Amino acid sequence: MIPVNEPLIREKELEYITECIKTGWISSQGRFIEEFEEKFSKYIGTKHGVAVSNGTVALQLALRALNLEPGSEIIIPTFTIISCALACIYNNLKPVLVDSEPDTWNMDVSQIEGKITPKTKAIMPVHIYGHPVDMDAVVKIAKKYDLYIVEDAAEVHGAEYRSQNSEVRGQKAGGERIEWRKAGSFGDISCFSFYANKIITTGEGGMVLTNDDKLADRLKRLRNLAFLQKKRFYHKELGFNFRMTNLQAAIGVAQMERIDEHVQIKRRNAKLYTQLLTDTPYLQLPTEKPWAKNVYWMYGIVVDESTGYDGEQFTKSLAEKGITTRPFFYPIHLQPVFKDMGLYEGESYPVAERIARQGLYLPSGLTLTEEQIEKVAIVVKTIMSERKCL
Ligand SMILES: Cc1ncc(COP(=O)(O)O)c(C=O)c1O
């Protein structure tokens, strides 16, 4: 079988993990935690990084740190992982949905303003499958309505966005203007995941990034059961144990040494897929807007309905030929768990519904060989040529 994903783990990871085990620093204290936080936040371009146990709790912690009034509304895309909605609901906040753009599969930023009410307090742009959201548009709306931006950058380590907005562009320490900025550097807070299928991994893991000193302190406190520094075992608020272990961070530090290479591998593999699959009728491939650097975390395809296939059937046909793939996200507004809670009744988001039904992603791991990509492309084309109807 060609796996849908496989992490790229080498000797350095083993060396650093061994150090943790030999020295006994296996919980959430030890040299690798801060080193990982510093290296990763510097790479993305934010002042602080707060390492946590996974990307889902990163989102939950980020929203908790903002201390929003219960019942406040957060605008998120319907086409995303459930983690985004869970982070809202566990904080007594309401996830309000927008549809997707048909080409980037990201949230349709032109629909955000229409969803703003007096209760809206934040926008959560989710950069889907490696392509950044149009952040100038999001920042403009957030400024106009005084909303927080909580970026879900779980899938886009290394992706970049070219801002046209001089306020957004930012500056390097020497005063030089920065035009291209990394996804995850735009939000008041941004969140990453380091699950095994991510561009860099710590096994399970996540990080919350911010430029705000006070927020960073609060995130660190809340991550650690809300212990007070001066008086231990004395608590003024409800915290969590969302700590990352030194073992996880050790893997993260080793992975950081190769992050640029990992991004290059993703982009190189995507380029090859695109070369081989371009011009396949009835097949939509990932895009890269002129203002975006896509890191192609997963190489998604959308099969046209007129072929008689949907994403799930296509996935099965590929599996029969030894190729593991995954269907696209199932939209939030159609999740049975939210229906049972009485949410999103009568709401429809046609683009998200279509891409969720017709989309899947091809093997996209960092260990994929050219031969494997070529095989996948041949099989995809063959299945497409045998499509049931036109
Ligand atoms: C967009 C997005 N947000 C959040 C998460 C949650 O991350 P984790 O699996 O580390 O909890 C994921 C996981 O893949 C994701 O794709």
Coordinates of C-alpha atoms and ligand atoms in Angstrom, one line a residue:
M1 CA 0.0 0.0 0.0
I2 CA 1.1 3.6 -0.6
P3 CA 0.4 5.3 2.7
V4 CA -1.6 8.5 2.8
N5 CA 1.1 9.9 5.1
E6 CA 4.3 8.9 6.9
P7 CA 6.4 11.1 9.2
L8 CA 10.0 11.7 8.4
I9 CA 12.0 10.9 11.6
R10 CA 15.7 10.6 11.6
E11 CA 18.7 10.0 13.9
K12 CA 18.5 13.5 15.6
E13 CA 15.1 12.7 17.0
L14 CA 16.4 9.5 18.5
E15 CA 19.5 11.3 19.9
Y16 CA 17.4 14.1 21.6
I17 CA 14.8 11.6 22.9
T18 CA 17.6 9.5 24.3
E19 CA 19.0 12.5 26.1
C20 CA 15.6 13.0 27.8
I21 CA 15.4 9.4 28.9
K22 CA 19.0 9.3 30.1
T23 CA 18.6 12.5 32.1
G24 CA 15.2 11.7 33.4
W25 CA 13.6 14.9 31.9
I26 CA 10.6 13.1 30.5
S27 CA 7.7 15.3 31.7
S28 CA 7.0 18.9 30.9
Q29 CA 10.2 20.4 32.3
G30 CA 13.5 20.1 30.5
R31 CA 15.6 22.0 28.0
F32 CA 13.7 21.1 24.9
I33 CA 10.4 22.8 25.7
E34 CA 11.7 26.3 25.7
E35 CA 14.0 25.7 22.8
F36 CA 11.2 24.3 20.7
E37 CA 8.9 27.3 21.6
E38 CA 11.7 29.8 20.8
K39 CA 12.7 28.1 17.5
F40 CA 9.2 27.6 16.2
S41 CA 7.8 31.0 17.2
K42 CA 10.9 32.7 15.6
Y43 CA 10.4 30.6 12.4
I44 CA 6.8 31.8 12.2
G45 CA 7.6 35.3 13.2
T46 CA 5.9 35.8 16.5
K47 CA 7.3 36.9 19.9
H48 CA 6.0 34.0 22.0
G49 CA 5.2 30.3 21.6
V50 CA 3.4 28.2 24.2
A51 CA 3.8 24.5 23.5
V52 CA 0.8 22.3 24.4
S53 CA -0.3 18.7 24.1
N54 CA -2.1 18.9 20.7
G55 CA -3.6 21.3 18.1
T56 CA -7.2 20.8 19.4
V57 CA -6.3 22.0 22.9
A58 CA -4.2 24.8 21.4
L59 CA -7.4 26.2 19.9
Q60 CA -9.3 25.7 23.2
L61 CA -6.6 27.4 25.2
A62 CA -6.4 30.3 22.7
L63 CA -10.0 31.1 23.1
R64 CA -10.0 30.6 26.8
A65 CA -7.1 33.1 27.1
L66 CA -9.2 35.8 25.4
N67 CA -11.7 35.6 28.3
L68 CA -14.8 36.2 26.1
E69 CA -18.2 36.5 27.6
P70 CA -20.2 33.3 27.4
G71 CA -22.5 33.3 24.3
S72 CA -20.0 35.3 22.2
E73 CA -19.8 34.3 18.6
I74 CA -16.8 33.2 16.7
I75 CA -16.8 33.1 12.9
I76 CA -15.3 29.9 11.5
P77 CA -15.5 28.0 8.2
T78 CA -17.9 25.1 8.1
F79 CA -15.3 23.2 6.0
T80 CA -12.8 22.4 8.7
I81 CA -12.0 19.9 11.4
I82 CA -14.3 19.6 14.4
S83 CA -11.6 20.9 16.7
C84 CA -12.4 24.5 15.7
A85 CA -16.0 24.1 16.8
L86 CA -15.1 22.2 19.9
A87 CA -12.8 25.0 21.0
C88 CA -15.7 27.4 20.8
I89 CA -18.2 25.1 22.5
Y90 CA -16.0 24.1 25.4
N91 CA -15.5 27.8 26.1
N92 CA -19.3 28.4 26.0
L93 CA -18.9 30.3 22.7
K94 CA -21.0 29.9 19.6
P95 CA -19.3 28.9 16.3
V96 CA -21.0 30.8 13.5
L97 CA -20.3 29.4 10.0
V98 CA -19.3 30.7 6.6
D99 CA -19.0 28.8 3.3
S100 CA -15.8 28.0 1.4
E101 CA -14.1 29.4 -1.7
P102 CA -14.4 26.9 -4.5
D103 CA -10.7 27.2 -5.5
T104 CA -8.7 27.5 -2.3
W105 CA -11.2 25.6 -0.2
N106 CA -10.6 28.2 2.5
M107 CA -13.3 30.2 4.3
D108 CA -15.0 32.6 1.9
V109 CA -13.9 35.9 3.4
S110 CA -16.5 37.8 1.5
Q111 CA -19.2 36.1 3.7
I112 CA -17.7 37.1 7.0
E113 CA -19.2 40.6 7.3
G114 CA -22.7 39.2 6.7
K115 CA -22.3 37.0 9.8
I116 CA -21.2 39.7 12.2
T117 CA -23.6 40.5 15.0
P118 CA -23.1 42.5 18.2
K119 CA -22.1 39.2 19.9
T120 CA -19.3 38.5 17.4
K121 CA -15.9 38.7 19.1
A122 CA -13.5 36.8 16.9
I123 CA -12.8 35.4 13.5
M124 CA -11.0 32.1 13.2
P125 CA -9.5 31.7 9.7
V126 CA -8.4 28.2 9.1
H127 CA -5.7 27.7 6.4
I128 CA -6.9 24.6 4.7
Y129 CA -4.6 21.8 3.4
G130 CA -1.6 24.2 3.0
H131 CA -3.0 27.3 1.3
P132 CA -3.2 30.5 3.4
V133 CA -6.5 32.4 3.8
D134 CA -6.6 35.9 2.3
M135 CA -5.4 37.5 5.5
D136 CA -5.5 41.2 4.3
A137 CA -9.3 40.8 4.0
V138 CA -9.6 39.2 7.4
V139 CA -7.4 41.8 9.1
K140 CA -9.4 44.6 7.5
I141 CA -12.7 43.2 8.8
A142 CA -11.3 42.5 12.2
K143 CA -10.1 46.1 12.5
K144 CA -13.3 47.5 11.3
Y145 CA -15.4 45.6 13.9
D146 CA -12.8 45.3 16.6
L147 CA -12.6 41.5 16.5
Y148 CA -9.9 39.2 17.6
I149 CA -8.2 37.0 15.0
V150 CA -7.5 33.4 16.2
E151 CA -5.6 31.8 13.3
D152 CA -5.9 28.0 12.9
A153 CA -2.6 27.3 11.2
A154 CA -2.5 23.6 12.1
E155 CA -1.9 22.6 8.5
V156 CA 0.4 25.3 7.2
H157 CA 3.8 25.3 8.8
G158 CA 5.9 27.4 6.4
A159 CA 3.1 28.7 4.2
E160 CA 3.3 32.4 3.3
Y161 CA 1.0 35.3 2.4
R162 CA 2.0 38.4 0.6
S163 CA 0.2 41.3 2.2
Q164 CA -0.7 44.4 0.2
N165 CA -1.6 46.2 3.4
S166 CA 1.2 48.4 4.8
E167 CA -0.2 48.1 8.3
V168 CA -0.1 44.3 8.1
R169 CA 3.3 43.9 6.4
G170 CA 5.4 44.3 9.4
Q171 CA 9.1 45.1 9.9
K172 CA 12.3 43.2 10.5
A173 CA 14.4 44.3 13.5
G174 CA 16.6 46.3 11.1
G175 CA 13.6 48.3 9.8
E176 CA 13.3 46.5 6.5
R177 CA 9.7 46.0 5.3
I178 CA 8.5 42.4 5.1
E179 CA 6.1 41.8 2.3
W180 CA 5.7 38.0 2.6
R181 CA 4.8 36.8 6.0
K182 CA 4.2 33.3 7.4
A183 CA 0.7 32.0 8.0
G184 CA 0.3 32.0 11.7
S185 CA 1.9 35.5 12.2
F186 CA -1.3 37.5 11.5
G187 CA -3.6 36.5 14.4
D188 CA -3.8 38.0 17.9
I189 CA -3.3 34.3 18.6
S190 CA -2.5 31.5 16.2
C191 CA -2.5 27.7 16.7
F192 CA -0.5 24.9 15.2
S193 CA -0.6 21.1 15.4
F194 CA 2.3 18.7 15.4
Y195 CA 0.4 15.5 14.9
A196 CA 2.3 12.8 13.1
N197 CA 0.9 13.8 9.7
K198 CA 2.0 17.4 10.0
I199 CA 4.9 19.1 8.2
I200 CA 6.8 18.9 11.4
T201 CA 5.7 16.5 14.1
T202 CA 6.1 15.8 17.8
G203 CA 3.9 12.7 17.7
E204 CA 1.0 14.6 19.4
G205 CA 1.6 18.3 20.1
G206 CA 0.6 21.8 19.4
M207 CA 1.6 25.4 19.9
V208 CA -0.1 28.7 20.6
L209 CA 1.7 31.8 19.3
T210 CA 1.2 35.4 20.1
N211 CA 3.1 38.7 20.1
D212 CA 1.3 39.9 23.2
D213 CA 3.3 39.5 26.5
K214 CA 0.2 39.4 28.7
L215 CA -1.6 36.9 26.6
A216 CA 1.5 34.7 26.5
D217 CA 1.7 34.8 30.3
R218 CA -1.9 33.9 30.6
L219 CA -1.6 31.0 28.1
K220 CA 1.3 29.6 30.0
R221 CA -0.6 29.8 33.3
L222 CA -3.8 28.3 31.9
R223 CA -1.8 25.5 30.3
N224 CA -0.4 24.6 33.6
L225 CA -3.5 24.2 35.9
A226 CA -3.5 28.0 36.4
F227 CA -0.7 27.6 39.1
L228 CA 0.4 31.0 40.4
Q229 CA 4.1 31.5 40.3
K230 CA 4.4 33.0 43.7
K231 CA 2.0 30.7 45.6
R232 CA 2.0 27.1 44.4
F233 CA -1.2 25.0 44.8
Y234 CA -3.3 28.2 45.1
H235 CA -5.6 28.9 42.2
K236 CA -7.6 32.0 41.3
E237 CA -9.0 30.6 38.0
L238 CA -9.8 27.3 36.2
G239 CA -6.8 26.0 34.3
F240 CA -6.0 22.9 32.3
N241 CA -3.2 20.4 32.1
F242 CA -2.3 21.0 28.4
R243 CA 1.4 20.7 28.9
M244 CA 3.7 19.3 26.2
T245 CA 6.3 16.8 27.4
N246 CA 10.1 17.3 27.0
L247 CA 10.1 14.1 25.0
Q248 CA 7.7 15.6 22.5
A249 CA 9.6 18.9 22.4
A250 CA 12.9 16.9 21.8
I251 CA 11.4 15.5 18.6
G252 CA 10.1 19.0 17.7
V253 CA 13.6 20.6 18.1
A254 CA 15.1 17.9 15.8
Q255 CA 12.3 18.4 13.3
M256 CA 12.9 22.2 13.4
E257 CA 16.4 21.6 12.1
R258 CA 14.8 20.2 8.8
I259 CA 11.7 22.3 8.5
D260 CA 12.7 24.1 5.3
E261 CA 13.6 20.7 3.8
H262 CA 10.1 19.3 4.7
V263 CA 8.4 22.3 3.1
Q264 CA 10.5 21.8 0.0
I265 CA 9.6 18.1 -0.2
K266 CA 5.9 19.0 0.1
R267 CA 6.1 21.6 -2.6
R268 CA 8.2 19.4 -4.9
N269 CA 5.8 16.5 -4.5
A270 CA 2.8 18.8 -5.2
K271 CA 4.5 20.1 -8.3
L272 CA 5.0 16.6 -9.7
Y273 CA 1.4 15.7 -9.0
T274 CA 0.2 18.8 -10.7
Q275 CA 2.4 18.2 -13.7
L276 CA 1.1 14.7 -14.0
L277 CA -2.6 15.4 -13.4
T278 CA -3.1 18.8 -15.1
D279 CA -5.5 18.5 -18.0
T280 CA -7.2 15.5 -16.5
P281 CA -10.9 16.3 -17.3
Y282 CA -13.3 16.6 -14.5
L283 CA -10.6 16.8 -11.9
Q284 CA -9.9 20.0 -9.8
L285 CA -6.4 20.3 -8.4
P286 CA -5.1 22.5 -5.6
T287 CA -4.4 26.1 -6.5
E288 CA -1.7 28.6 -5.5
K289 CA -2.8 32.3 -5.6
P290 CA -0.2 34.8 -6.7
W291 CA -0.2 36.1 -3.1
A292 CA 0.3 32.7 -1.5
K293 CA 3.0 30.2 -0.9
N294 CA 1.1 26.9 -0.6
V295 CA 2.9 24.2 1.4
Y296 CA 0.5 21.5 0.1
W297 CA 0.2 19.8 3.5
M298 CA -2.2 17.4 1.8
Y299 CA -2.6 17.3 -2.0
G300 CA -6.4 17.5 -2.4
I301 CA -8.4 16.8 -5.5
V302 CA -12.1 17.4 -6.2
V303 CA -13.8 15.0 -8.6
D304 CA -16.6 16.5 -10.7
E305 CA -20.0 15.2 -9.9
S306 CA -20.7 14.5 -13.5
T307 CA -18.3 11.6 -13.4
G308 CA -20.7 9.7 -11.2
Y309 CA -18.0 9.4 -8.5
D310 CA -18.0 11.0 -5.1
G311 CA -14.9 11.4 -2.9
E312 CA -15.7 8.3 -0.9
Q313 CA -16.2 6.0 -3.9
F314 CA -13.0 7.4 -5.5
T315 CA -11.2 6.7 -2.2
K316 CA -12.4 3.1 -2.4
S317 CA -11.3 2.7 -6.0
L318 CA -7.9 3.9 -5.1
A319 CA -7.7 1.6 -2.1
E320 CA -8.4 -1.4 -4.4
K321 CA -5.3 -0.4 -6.3
G322 CA -3.1 -0.1 -3.1
I323 CA -3.4 3.6 -2.6
T324 CA -4.5 5.1 0.7
T325 CA -6.3 8.4 0.6
R326 CA -8.7 10.3 2.8
P327 CA -12.0 12.0 2.0
F328 CA -12.2 15.8 2.7
F329 CA -13.5 17.2 6.0
Y330 CA -17.2 16.7 6.7
P331 CA -18.8 20.1 7.1
I332 CA -19.5 21.4 10.7
H333 CA -23.2 22.2 9.9
L334 CA -23.9 18.6 8.9
Q335 CA -22.2 16.9 11.9
P336 CA -24.8 14.8 13.7
V337 CA -23.5 15.9 17.1
F338 CA -24.3 19.5 16.3
K339 CA -27.7 18.6 14.8
D340 CA -28.6 16.8 18.1
M341 CA -27.6 20.1 19.9
G342 CA -30.1 22.0 17.7
L343 CA -27.4 23.9 15.9
Y344 CA -27.3 25.0 12.2
E345 CA -30.9 23.8 11.4
G346 CA -31.8 24.8 7.9
E347 CA -28.4 26.3 7.2
S348 CA -26.7 25.4 3.9
Y349 CA -23.3 26.0 2.5
P350 CA -23.3 24.7 -1.0
V351 CA -19.6 25.0 -1.8
A352 CA -18.5 23.3 1.4
E353 CA -21.1 20.6 0.9
R354 CA -19.9 19.9 -2.7
I355 CA -16.2 19.8 -2.0
A356 CA -16.8 17.7 1.2
R357 CA -18.8 15.3 -0.9
Q358 CA -16.5 15.2 -4.0
G359 CA -13.0 15.8 -2.4
L360 CA -10.3 13.6 -1.2
Y361 CA -6.6 13.9 -0.6
L362 CA -3.9 11.8 -2.3
P363 CA -0.8 10.3 -0.5
S364 CA 1.1 13.4 0.6
G365 CA 3.7 12.1 3.1
L366 CA 7.2 13.3 3.4
T367 CA 8.7 9.9 2.5
L368 CA 6.8 9.6 -0.7
T369 CA 9.0 8.7 -3.7
E370 CA 8.6 10.0 -7.3
E371 CA 7.7 6.5 -8.5
Q372 CA 4.9 6.4 -5.9
I373 CA 3.6 9.7 -7.1
E374 CA 3.7 8.6 -10.7
K375 CA 1.8 5.4 -9.8
V376 CA -0.9 7.4 -8.0
A377 CA -1.2 9.8 -10.9
I378 CA -1.6 6.9 -13.4
V379 CA -4.2 5.2 -11.3
V380 CA -6.2 8.5 -10.8
K381 CA -6.2 9.1 -14.5
T382 CA -7.2 5.5 -15.3
I383 CA -10.2 5.7 -12.8
M384 CA -11.2 9.1 -14.3
S385 CA -11.0 7.7 -17.8
E386 CA -13.4 4.9 -16.8
R387 CA -15.8 7.3 -15.2
K388 CA -19.4 6.2 -15.3
C389 CA -21.1 9.1 -17.1
L390 CA -20.3 12.6 -18.4
Ligands
LIG1 C1 -7.2 22.7 10.7 C2 -6.9 21.9 11.9 N1 -7.1 22.4 13.2 C3 -6.9 21.7 14.3 C4 -6.4 20.4 14.2 C5 -6.2 19.6 15.5 O1 -4.9 19.2 15.7 P1 -4.6 17.9 16.6 O2 -4.9 16.7 15.8 O3 -3.2 18.1 17.0 O4 -5.5 18.0 17.8 C6 -6.2 19.8 13.0 C7 -5.6 18.4 12.9 O5 -5.4 17.9 11.9 C8 -6.4 20.6 11.8 O6 -6.3 20.0 10.6

